Short mmCIF file of C-alpha atoms and ligand atoms in Angstrom, two decimals:
data_model
loop_
_atom_site.label_atom_id
_atom_site.label_comp_id
_atom_site.label_asym_id
_atom_site.label_seq_id
_atom_site.Cartn_x
_atom_site.Cartn_y
_atom_site.Cartn_z
CA MET A 1 51.32 48.54 -116.04
CA ALA A 2 50.18 49.03 -112.31
CA GLU A 3 52.39 47.13 -109.74
CA ILE A 4 50.27 44.70 -107.63
CA GLY A 5 50.83 43.81 -104.45
CA GLN A 6 49.71 44.10 -100.87
CA ASN A 7 51.52 46.83 -99.37
CA ILE A 8 49.08 49.18 -97.72
CA GLU A 9 52.08 51.74 -96.72
CA LYS A 10 53.07 52.19 -100.13
CA ALA A 11 48.83 52.21 -101.55
CA ALA A 12 48.85 55.10 -98.56
CA GLN A 13 51.65 57.12 -99.28
CA LEU A 14 50.52 56.82 -103.02
CA LEU A 15 47.05 58.25 -102.32
CA GLU A 16 48.56 61.16 -99.80
CA ASN A 17 50.50 62.37 -102.81
CA GLY A 18 47.67 62.69 -104.81
CA GLU A 19 47.84 59.27 -107.49
CA LEU A 20 45.01 56.72 -107.60
CA VAL A 21 45.05 53.59 -106.41
CA GLY A 22 42.80 50.14 -107.14
CA ILE A 23 41.47 49.43 -103.82
CA PRO A 24 39.85 45.58 -102.98
CA THR A 25 36.28 45.77 -101.30
CA GLU A 26 33.55 43.23 -100.39
CA THR A 27 31.81 44.34 -103.44
CA VAL A 28 34.11 45.31 -106.68
CA TYR A 29 37.22 46.74 -106.94
CA GLY A 30 37.63 50.46 -106.95
CA LEU A 31 39.19 53.15 -108.37
CA ALA A 32 40.35 55.20 -105.31
CA GLY A 33 41.78 58.87 -104.39
CA ASN A 34 41.31 61.48 -101.75
CA ALA A 35 37.53 62.71 -101.72
CA LEU A 36 38.62 65.92 -100.85
CA ASP A 37 40.97 66.68 -103.38
CA GLU A 38 39.40 68.45 -106.56
CA LYS A 39 42.47 67.26 -108.65
CA VAL A 40 42.76 63.88 -107.49
CA ILE A 41 38.35 63.56 -107.97
CA LEU A 42 39.00 65.26 -111.67
CA LYS A 43 41.71 62.50 -112.11
CA ILE A 44 39.37 59.50 -111.26
CA PHE A 45 36.59 60.53 -113.95
CA LYS A 46 38.98 61.11 -116.35
CA THR A 47 40.60 57.75 -115.61
CA LYS A 48 37.36 55.73 -115.41
CA LYS A 49 36.04 58.27 -118.70
CA ARG A 50 33.09 58.67 -116.37
CA PRO A 51 30.85 61.66 -117.34
CA GLN A 52 30.81 64.21 -114.64
CA TYR A 53 27.46 64.42 -113.78
CA ASP A 54 27.64 60.87 -112.24
CA PRO A 55 28.71 61.58 -108.91
CA LEU A 56 31.33 59.43 -107.10
CA ILE A 57 30.96 57.02 -103.51
CA SER A 58 33.18 58.00 -100.66
CA HIS A 59 34.31 55.31 -98.22
CA ILE A 60 35.17 55.69 -94.95
CA GLY A 61 36.61 53.91 -91.64
CA SER A 62 34.90 55.61 -89.26
CA ILE A 63 31.78 57.08 -87.87
CA GLU A 64 33.60 60.14 -86.98
CA LEU A 65 34.63 60.97 -90.71
CA LEU A 66 30.74 59.80 -91.45
CA HIS A 67 29.91 63.06 -89.02
CA GLY A 68 32.43 64.82 -90.83
CA MET A 69 31.25 64.87 -94.45
CA THR A 70 27.31 64.21 -93.78
CA GLU A 71 24.57 66.37 -91.78
CA ASN A 72 21.22 65.60 -90.81
CA ILE A 73 21.30 62.09 -90.85
CA PRO A 74 17.63 60.48 -90.02
CA GLU A 75 17.41 57.80 -86.82
CA ILE A 76 16.54 54.94 -89.30
CA ALA A 77 20.01 55.62 -90.92
CA PHE A 78 21.77 54.96 -88.16
CA ASP A 79 19.63 51.64 -87.76
CA LEU A 80 21.02 50.45 -90.79
CA ILE A 81 24.81 51.57 -90.41
CA ASP A 82 24.31 49.62 -86.77
CA ARG A 83 23.66 46.45 -88.87
CA TYR A 84 25.40 46.77 -91.75
CA TRP A 85 28.57 48.67 -91.75
CA PRO A 86 31.29 47.63 -92.28
CA GLY A 87 29.23 46.23 -95.43
CA PRO A 88 27.37 46.73 -98.85
CA LEU A 89 25.06 49.52 -98.09
CA THR A 90 25.40 53.06 -99.40
CA LEU A 91 23.44 55.64 -98.02
CA LEU A 92 22.43 59.01 -100.07
CA LEU A 93 22.84 61.48 -96.93
CA PRO A 94 23.16 65.45 -96.87
CA LYS A 95 26.71 66.39 -97.45
CA ARG A 96 28.26 69.22 -95.69
CA LYS A 97 29.05 72.13 -97.59
CA GLU A 98 32.81 71.78 -97.34
CA ILE A 99 32.49 68.75 -99.15
CA PRO A 100 33.85 69.34 -103.03
CA GLU A 101 30.59 70.08 -105.17
CA LEU A 102 32.56 67.98 -107.62
CA LEU A 103 32.45 64.76 -105.93
CA THR A 104 28.63 64.66 -105.83
CA SER A 105 28.26 66.56 -109.32
CA GLY A 106 26.49 69.30 -107.74
CA LEU A 107 23.96 67.12 -105.92
CA PRO A 108 22.96 68.39 -102.26
CA ARG A 109 23.58 64.51 -101.63
CA MET A 110 26.77 62.34 -101.35
CA ALA A 111 27.00 58.63 -101.55
CA ILE A 112 29.15 57.03 -98.69
CA ARG A 113 29.65 53.82 -97.06
CA MET A 114 32.27 51.70 -94.75
CA PRO A 115 33.69 48.92 -97.07
CA ASP A 116 34.38 45.31 -95.42
CA HIS A 117 37.64 43.99 -96.62
CA SER A 118 40.56 43.64 -94.14
CA LEU A 119 43.37 45.31 -96.50
CA THR A 120 41.03 48.83 -97.72
CA LYS A 121 39.96 48.54 -93.76
CA GLN A 122 43.24 49.03 -92.79
CA LEU A 123 44.20 51.66 -95.44
CA LEU A 124 41.59 53.60 -94.53
CA LYS A 125 42.69 53.40 -90.83
CA ARG A 126 46.08 54.53 -91.65
CA LEU A 127 44.67 57.55 -93.84
CA ASN A 128 43.27 60.96 -92.63
CA PHE A 129 40.83 61.17 -95.31
CA PRO A 130 37.85 59.40 -97.19
CA LEU A 131 38.50 57.76 -100.70
CA ALA A 132 36.24 58.40 -103.52
CA ALA A 133 35.69 54.91 -105.30
CA PRO A 134 33.75 54.46 -108.04
CA SER A 135 34.17 50.90 -109.35
CA ALA A 136 37.37 50.51 -111.23
CA ASN A 137 36.37 50.12 -114.94
CA PRO A 138 36.12 52.23 -117.80
CA PHE A 139 32.62 53.80 -117.46
CA GLY A 140 29.95 51.21 -118.70
CA TYR A 141 31.66 48.25 -118.55
CA VAL A 142 31.37 45.52 -116.20
CA SER A 143 32.92 45.86 -112.44
CA PRO A 144 35.99 44.34 -111.54
CA THR A 145 36.14 41.56 -109.29
CA SER A 146 39.94 40.73 -108.80
CA ALA A 147 43.23 42.91 -109.11
CA THR A 148 43.88 40.93 -113.01
CA HIS A 149 40.42 43.05 -113.93
CA VAL A 150 41.56 46.27 -112.75
CA GLU A 151 44.94 45.80 -114.35
CA ASN A 152 43.43 44.44 -117.53
CA GLN A 153 41.88 47.98 -118.15
CA LEU A 154 43.04 50.44 -115.90
CA GLY A 155 46.76 49.23 -115.29
CA GLY A 156 48.32 51.45 -117.65
CA GLN A 157 46.86 54.56 -115.87
CA ILE A 158 47.69 53.93 -112.13
CA PRO A 159 50.57 53.17 -110.20
CA TYR A 160 49.29 50.28 -108.19
CA ILE A 161 46.64 47.83 -107.25
CA LEU A 162 46.07 46.56 -103.71
CA ASP A 163 45.31 42.97 -104.29
CA GLY A 164 42.56 41.45 -101.97
CA GLY A 165 42.36 38.40 -104.11
CA SER A 166 38.72 38.03 -105.49
CA THR A 167 35.73 39.69 -104.08
CA ASN A 168 33.45 37.44 -102.45
CA ILE A 169 29.86 39.32 -102.97
CA GLY A 170 31.05 40.22 -106.41
CA ILE A 171 27.60 42.65 -107.10
CA GLU A 172 28.47 45.90 -106.12
CA SER A 173 26.75 47.78 -102.83
CA THR A 174 22.85 48.64 -102.58
CA VAL A 175 22.19 52.12 -102.28
CA ILE A 176 19.59 53.71 -100.69
CA GLY A 177 18.36 57.40 -99.47
CA PHE A 178 15.19 58.13 -97.34
CA ASP A 179 12.12 60.55 -97.58
CA GLU A 180 9.81 61.15 -94.58
CA ASP A 181 8.74 57.73 -94.06
CA SER A 182 10.50 55.15 -96.40
CA ILE A 183 13.73 54.04 -97.61
CA ILE A 184 14.12 54.52 -101.17
CA ILE A 185 16.40 51.92 -102.93
CA HIS A 186 18.21 53.05 -106.09
CA ARG A 187 20.34 50.68 -107.15
CA LEU A 188 20.00 46.91 -106.38
CA GLY A 189 23.02 45.46 -104.75
CA GLY A 190 24.52 43.12 -101.67
CA VAL A 191 21.84 44.32 -99.18
CA THR A 192 18.61 42.67 -100.69
CA ILE A 193 15.03 44.29 -100.46
CA GLU A 194 13.85 41.56 -98.18
CA GLU A 195 16.48 42.67 -95.63
CA LEU A 196 16.01 46.23 -95.90
CA ARG A 197 12.05 45.33 -95.24
CA LYS A 198 12.80 45.08 -91.88
CA PHE A 199 13.72 48.13 -91.25
CA GLY A 200 10.75 50.34 -92.99
CA LYS A 201 8.91 50.86 -95.61
CA ILE A 202 10.65 50.37 -99.27
CA ARG A 203 10.13 51.79 -102.33
CA THR A 204 12.36 50.99 -105.46
CA GLU A 205 13.56 53.96 -108.00
CA LEU A 206 15.52 52.51 -110.61
CA ASN A 207 16.30 53.06 -113.74
CA GLN A 208 14.75 56.72 -113.67
CA SER A 209 15.15 59.08 -116.63
CA GLY A 210 15.43 62.90 -116.80
CA ASN A 211 17.52 63.61 -113.62
CA PRO A 212 17.93 60.64 -111.78
CA ALA A 213 19.14 61.02 -108.27
CA SER A 214 21.15 58.32 -108.54
CA PRO A 215 22.91 58.93 -112.14
CA GLY A 216 24.83 55.64 -112.27
CA LYS A 217 21.27 54.09 -112.64
CA LEU A 218 21.37 54.70 -116.48
CA ARG A 219 20.26 51.53 -118.38
CA SER A 220 23.24 51.12 -120.34
CA HIS A 221 25.60 50.01 -117.55
CA TYR A 222 27.16 46.98 -117.17
CA ALA A 223 27.81 45.64 -120.03
CA PRO A 224 30.70 43.30 -121.33
CA GLY A 225 31.82 44.06 -125.03
CA LYS A 226 29.08 41.29 -126.46
CA PRO A 227 25.27 41.53 -127.01
CA VAL A 228 23.49 39.95 -124.41
CA ILE A 229 20.40 37.78 -124.81
CA ILE A 230 18.38 36.78 -121.72
CA GLY A 231 15.54 33.96 -122.58
CA VAL A 232 15.15 29.99 -122.57
CA ILE A 233 19.08 29.09 -123.29
CA SER A 234 17.95 25.77 -125.06
CA GLU A 235 15.83 27.81 -127.52
CA LEU A 236 18.39 30.53 -127.93
CA MET A 237 21.30 27.75 -128.53
CA GLN A 238 19.72 26.87 -131.80
CA GLU A 239 19.52 30.23 -133.13
CA ASN A 240 23.03 31.18 -131.99
CA ARG A 241 25.79 28.85 -132.78
CA ASN A 242 28.54 30.69 -131.47
CA ALA A 243 27.18 31.73 -128.12
CA GLY A 244 28.86 31.77 -124.69
CA VAL A 245 25.91 30.33 -122.38
CA ILE A 246 26.01 31.73 -118.46
CA SER A 247 23.28 29.50 -116.83
CA PHE A 248 22.34 29.69 -112.97
CA LYS A 249 22.94 26.42 -112.10
CA ASP A 250 21.93 23.60 -115.51
CA GLU A 251 24.96 22.40 -117.72
CA TYR A 252 24.96 23.48 -121.52
CA PRO A 253 27.50 20.53 -122.83
CA ASP A 254 26.37 21.57 -126.16
CA SER A 255 27.33 24.75 -125.92
CA LYS A 256 30.47 26.55 -127.55
CA LYS A 257 31.57 27.72 -123.68
CA ASN A 258 29.32 27.26 -120.61
CA ILE A 259 29.96 29.07 -117.27
CA VAL A 260 27.60 27.47 -114.69
CA LEU A 261 27.29 30.05 -111.63
CA SER A 262 26.37 28.02 -109.05
CA LYS A 263 25.94 24.04 -109.34
CA LYS A 264 24.73 24.03 -106.10
CA GLY A 265 21.67 26.91 -106.71
CA SER A 266 23.25 29.39 -104.87
CA LEU A 267 21.83 32.97 -105.49
CA ASP A 268 24.85 34.53 -103.40
CA GLU A 269 27.72 32.08 -105.45
CA ALA A 270 26.02 32.97 -108.33
CA ALA A 271 26.22 36.92 -107.78
CA CYS A 272 30.00 36.12 -106.83
CA ASN A 273 30.93 34.91 -110.02
CA LEU A 274 28.68 36.85 -112.53
CA PHE A 275 30.86 39.46 -113.14
CA ALA A 276 33.70 37.24 -113.86
CA ALA A 277 31.73 35.30 -116.17
CA LEU A 278 30.64 38.17 -118.26
CA ARG A 279 34.50 38.92 -118.62
CA ALA A 280 35.37 35.73 -119.67
CA MET A 281 32.65 35.40 -122.43
CA ASP A 282 34.16 38.59 -124.19
CA VAL A 283 36.39 36.38 -126.26
CA PRO A 284 36.51 36.91 -130.43
CA ASP A 285 35.21 33.21 -130.71
CA ILE A 286 32.20 34.24 -129.14
CA ASP A 287 29.52 36.41 -130.62
CA VAL A 288 26.75 36.61 -128.51
CA ILE A 289 26.00 36.06 -124.31
CA ILE A 290 23.10 33.92 -123.57
CA THR A 291 21.66 33.96 -120.44
CA GLU A 292 18.50 33.33 -118.32
CA LYS A 293 16.03 35.21 -115.85
CA PHE A 294 17.20 33.92 -112.26
CA PRO A 295 14.81 33.73 -109.71
CA GLU A 296 13.43 37.15 -108.32
CA HIS A 297 14.14 37.00 -105.22
CA GLY A 298 17.40 37.68 -102.77
CA MET A 299 20.44 38.52 -104.49
CA GLY A 300 18.66 36.88 -107.75
CA ARG A 301 17.07 40.42 -107.58
CA ALA A 302 20.08 42.44 -108.21
CA ILE A 303 21.61 39.45 -110.97
CA ASN A 304 18.54 40.14 -113.33
CA ASP A 305 19.17 43.88 -112.39
CA ARG A 306 22.67 43.71 -114.13
CA LEU A 307 21.66 41.02 -116.95
CA ARG A 308 19.14 43.63 -118.07
CA ARG A 309 21.12 46.65 -118.43
CA ALA A 310 24.05 44.53 -119.99
CA ALA A 311 21.31 43.27 -122.31
CA SER A 312 19.62 46.84 -122.94
CA THR A 313 23.09 48.34 -124.42
CA TYR A 314 22.00 46.51 -127.88
CA GLY A 315 18.17 47.66 -127.26
CA LEU A 316 17.33 43.87 -126.21
O1 TXA B 1 29.89 48.28 -104.17
C1 TXA B 1 30.13 49.46 -104.68
O2 TXA B 1 29.40 50.55 -104.27
C2 TXA B 1 31.33 49.71 -105.27
C3 TXA B 1 32.68 49.40 -104.27
C4 TXA B 1 33.88 50.17 -105.07
O3 TXA B 1 32.63 50.35 -103.42
N1 TXA B 1 31.34 51.11 -106.11
C5 TXA B 1 30.46 51.27 -107.10
O4 TXA B 1 30.48 52.77 -107.41
O5 TXA B 1 29.89 50.48 -107.46
P1 TXA B 1 30.04 53.82 -108.82
O6 TXA B 1 30.39 54.75 -109.03
O7 TXA B 1 30.30 52.42 -109.72
O8 TXA B 1 28.69 53.38 -108.42
C6 TXA B 1 28.10 54.13 -107.50
C7 TXA B 1 26.59 54.64 -107.69
C8 TXA B 1 26.33 55.02 -109.40
O9 TXA B 1 25.14 54.61 -109.56
C9 TXA B 1 26.14 56.66 -108.99
O10 TXA B 1 25.43 57.00 -109.85
C10 TXA B 1 25.27 56.65 -107.48
O11 TXA B 1 26.05 55.39 -106.50
N2 TXA B 1 25.62 58.15 -106.36
C11 TXA B 1 27.29 58.23 -106.18
N3 TXA B 1 27.13 59.51 -105.82
C12 TXA B 1 25.70 59.74 -105.58
C13 TXA B 1 24.86 61.14 -105.34
N4 TXA B 1 25.45 61.91 -104.65
N5 TXA B 1 23.44 60.80 -105.45
C14 TXA B 1 23.15 60.02 -105.91
N6 TXA B 1 23.95 58.86 -106.47
C15 TXA B 1 25.27 58.89 -106.22
MG1 MG B 2 30.10 51.33 -111.25
#
């Protein structure tokens, strides 16, 4: 079992000693370690059971570290940084040669962001190295949005989890890269397409097979332990008696178990509650999770993306 607390000094000392610590961010919890230490990077891959071809995001607390780790940053990236950092936007930028290849799985670009959570901001300020921190879940499972989620799955393998409460965005950061004239969206997340459009031409490159620029886009990500079916809830309920229903705003009192993500119909609130709901349905008396397509705008797109990936594990 990991110790759970709010002791930033303790977390910092463990990280300085090459240990891993669960950290809160505004999106999901991360499994953090020194991004510049190859032994620590290996430990992250091993603890998460993540294949080494799927690179890690680095988290920084200052713009100086951005310049220390990356080079040839395009002008448009600075506009986005000014607007969204600290916040849920991850940039793919050319890495400096000193940055370990292991961190980026041999790719020339690294993923980097400045998270927006008071405890983690203080922690990063206290440290003199960046933190590599993929989501703190075993590879392929739903991301954690509370310290308890981290404890339940990785608690036996890490000494400490910094408890920052439930995360307030609840879905991972948006991952973007750049070409000569466009912003390329590799993962939908906390910053919406509508917002990014204000900064320039947008292209989306999600779910590529082969050798994707962002390998974590594999479709089978974000799966809970039960099959997920997306469709018209009332119809699906007739065929599935022991179904857990995750709905947007309507209630389904006849279902075995129903979690409404936002009674007032807010997509932001629904995103915030989604991963905890998927976990809550992962119990023995539920056979299958039934859910619906969310409105395809704002955070609804990221919600639909995560639900489709969860469903695709079972070939649906
Ligand atoms: O919100 C988030 O981004 C959370 C919090 C903890 O910051 N982190 C997170 O990390 O979701 P992770 O590792 O679960 O997802 C990072 C995504 C993966 O899809 C990974 O493949 C992609 O970013 N990625 C990381 N480094 C990359 C690189 N050098 N080139 C392309 N894609 C990269
Ligand atoms: Mg992840």
